[in-house]
Amino acid sequence: MSATLDYKNLEDTQLVELAREGNTRAFDELVVRHSRKLHATLYQMTDSYDDAYDIAQEAFTKAYRALRYFNGQSAFYTWLHSIAINHARNFLKKRNRRVTFSLDDDEFGDHAEKDSNMADESYSSNPEQNTQINELKKKIDEALKKLSDKHREVVILHDIKGMNHTEIAVLLGISEGTLRSRLHYAHKELQGLLAEYLD
């Protein structure tokens, strides 16, 4: 019977139930469905395609083994994302280095298509504007590197990935009040670091 299922049209909750019953094709569909988005976040946290891939694989493996503990109170992707971020945090602690991300990375950037649609049509034909925008991207990238890991994390999830406060709070296991506080101080620090470019 499972051979006739159209896995692509099933909801995540249905795929999870099938995977719990030992249906590996159902879990494979969850992997395909969420890999790109997960890789994008992990790349932004680690600044490495290889590390992002390895951490994502670990997260999927752990999620598969722990499916019986998934209670469905949050979306499957939120639960998976939480597992992946915990793995990334542990990885970064072991490597003892600061994380970076690139605003102009197109391979994993979820917002690349939206950004291109919103771009000024004169952008490509204006070399001076081109240079200014590229310079600003570099400055923002450098400023983000100077934030603490906790502050950078919420900026990436909220400002870059576009997640709302509730989603991020659940994902990171913190209160929305704590999240708002971190975002406030992160934004304040970024404004200070980028003051000369924001005038």
XYZ file of C-alpha atoms in Angstrom:
199
model
C 0.000 0.000 0.000
C 2.826 2.397 0.882
C 4.206 1.989 -2.642
C 1.154 3.814 -4.022
C 1.513 6.786 -1.675
C 2.367 10.165 -3.168
C 4.807 11.249 -0.461
C 5.264 14.731 -1.894
C 1.608 15.563 -1.231
C 1.582 14.358 2.369
C 1.792 16.753 5.319
C 4.851 16.617 7.571
C 2.751 15.112 10.362
C 1.658 12.260 8.086
C 5.227 11.614 6.991
C 6.384 11.572 10.612
C 3.740 8.986 11.514
C 4.755 6.790 8.579
C 8.436 7.155 9.469
C 7.673 6.136 13.046
C 6.217 2.933 11.627
C 9.491 2.236 9.847
C 8.707 3.770 6.475
C 12.109 5.131 5.422
C 10.728 6.640 2.198
C 8.539 8.925 4.300
C 11.546 10.154 6.243
C 13.516 10.551 3.014
C 10.794 12.936 1.838
C 11.186 14.966 5.053
C 14.923 15.163 4.406
C 14.421 16.322 0.808
C 11.714 18.790 1.878
C 13.752 20.516 4.592
C 17.416 20.057 3.647
C 17.931 23.279 1.697
C 16.436 25.522 4.372
C 18.355 23.741 7.130
C 21.645 23.943 5.200
C 21.106 27.677 4.680
C 20.810 28.371 8.410
C 23.724 26.101 9.304
C 25.914 27.667 6.636
C 25.182 31.103 8.021
C 26.149 29.876 11.485
C 29.340 28.028 10.506
C 30.524 29.815 7.342
C 31.318 26.418 5.843
C 29.354 24.354 3.307
C 31.045 21.143 4.441
C 30.410 21.777 8.136
C 26.807 22.784 7.420
C 26.291 19.547 5.466
C 27.851 17.398 8.206
C 25.815 19.036 10.969
C 22.613 18.704 8.927
C 23.300 15.000 8.407
C 23.852 14.550 12.152
C 20.629 16.426 12.868
C 18.590 14.277 10.463
C 20.114 11.107 11.913
C 19.321 12.174 15.470
C 15.809 13.258 14.471
C 15.125 9.868 12.873
C 16.291 8.026 15.984
C 14.291 10.331 18.257
C 11.028 10.421 16.273
C 9.208 8.621 19.092
C 9.912 11.650 21.315
C 8.462 14.171 18.862
C 5.130 15.161 20.402
C 3.851 17.373 17.595
C 3.437 20.456 19.809
C 5.634 22.353 17.361
C 6.112 21.899 13.624
C 8.464 19.098 12.601
C 10.814 21.597 10.988
C 10.983 23.666 14.191
C 11.879 20.535 16.155
C 14.463 19.490 13.548
C 15.863 23.025 13.416
C 16.301 23.003 17.192
C 18.266 19.748 17.018
C 20.468 21.160 14.247
C 21.162 24.411 16.073
C 22.192 22.515 19.206
C 24.600 20.460 17.090
C 25.938 23.658 15.506
C 26.452 25.267 18.911
C 28.413 22.251 20.128
C 30.449 22.245 16.936
C 31.300 25.939 17.282
C 32.299 25.505 20.924
C 34.661 22.677 19.988
C 36.198 24.683 17.189
C 36.330 27.726 19.455
C 35.828 30.186 16.676
C 33.380 32.908 15.810
C 30.731 32.387 13.175
C 30.165 34.383 10.021
C 27.725 34.568 7.175
C 27.662 36.155 3.777
C 24.825 38.352 2.616
C 25.562 37.736 -1.043
C 25.710 33.933 -0.935
C 23.287 32.769 -3.617
C 23.561 28.998 -3.389
C 21.902 28.717 0.007
C 20.244 32.136 0.391
C 16.489 31.679 0.865
C 15.802 35.306 0.022
C 17.873 35.506 -3.169
C 14.847 35.349 -5.472
C 12.897 37.902 -3.423
C 15.900 40.212 -3.302
C 16.367 40.087 -7.063
C 12.695 40.909 -7.613
C 12.887 43.875 -5.278
C 16.163 45.196 -6.659
C 16.337 48.503 -8.444
C 16.404 47.849 -12.201
C 19.151 50.421 -12.577
C 21.388 48.535 -10.133
C 23.225 46.420 -12.694
C 23.850 49.406 -14.962
C 25.136 51.667 -12.184
C 28.759 50.746 -11.297
C 28.982 53.334 -8.513
C 25.832 52.036 -6.827
C 27.151 48.496 -7.348
C 30.336 49.331 -5.484
C 28.519 51.065 -2.635
C 26.131 48.156 -2.090
C 28.955 45.588 -2.168
C 30.921 47.670 0.315
C 27.915 47.894 2.640
C 27.427 44.114 2.451
C 31.039 43.602 3.511
C 30.674 46.042 6.393
C 27.501 44.326 7.605
C 29.260 40.962 7.368
C 32.190 42.301 9.408
C 29.846 43.831 11.986
C 27.967 40.550 12.430
C 31.243 38.756 13.111
C 31.769 41.065 16.083
C 28.489 40.134 17.776
C 28.380 37.490 20.491
C 27.216 34.056 19.343
C 23.816 34.480 21.058
C 23.220 37.882 19.503
C 24.362 36.788 16.034
C 22.127 33.748 16.268
C 18.931 35.751 16.823
C 19.847 38.297 14.145
C 20.346 35.505 11.595
C 17.073 33.795 12.484
C 14.970 36.975 12.744
C 16.470 39.459 10.288
C 17.998 37.122 7.707
C 15.750 34.052 7.835
C 12.606 36.074 8.554
C 11.340 33.902 11.426
C 8.910 35.474 13.907
C 9.509 35.887 17.651
C 7.400 32.889 18.673
C 9.130 30.539 16.233
C 12.599 31.632 17.345
C 11.754 31.450 21.044
C 10.502 27.878 20.630
C 13.483 26.972 18.475
C 16.064 28.292 20.937
C 14.203 27.254 24.075
C 14.017 30.792 25.465
C 11.174 33.152 26.393
C 9.977 35.751 23.917
C 11.055 38.397 26.423
C 14.613 37.068 26.390
C 14.528 36.952 22.603
C 13.343 40.559 22.345
C 16.085 41.624 24.739
C 18.770 39.860 22.698
C 17.467 41.357 19.463
C 17.337 44.826 21.003
C 20.952 44.701 22.171
C 22.125 43.030 18.950
C 20.467 45.735 16.827
C 21.858 48.457 19.069
C 25.364 47.027 18.729
C 25.015 46.700 14.966
C 23.834 50.295 14.705
C 26.929 51.407 16.597
C 29.238 49.338 14.404
C 27.581 50.606 11.219
C 26.937 54.204 12.357
C 29.063 55.827 9.652
C 27.230 53.891 6.922
C 23.739 54.516 8.291
C 24.025 58.311 8.390
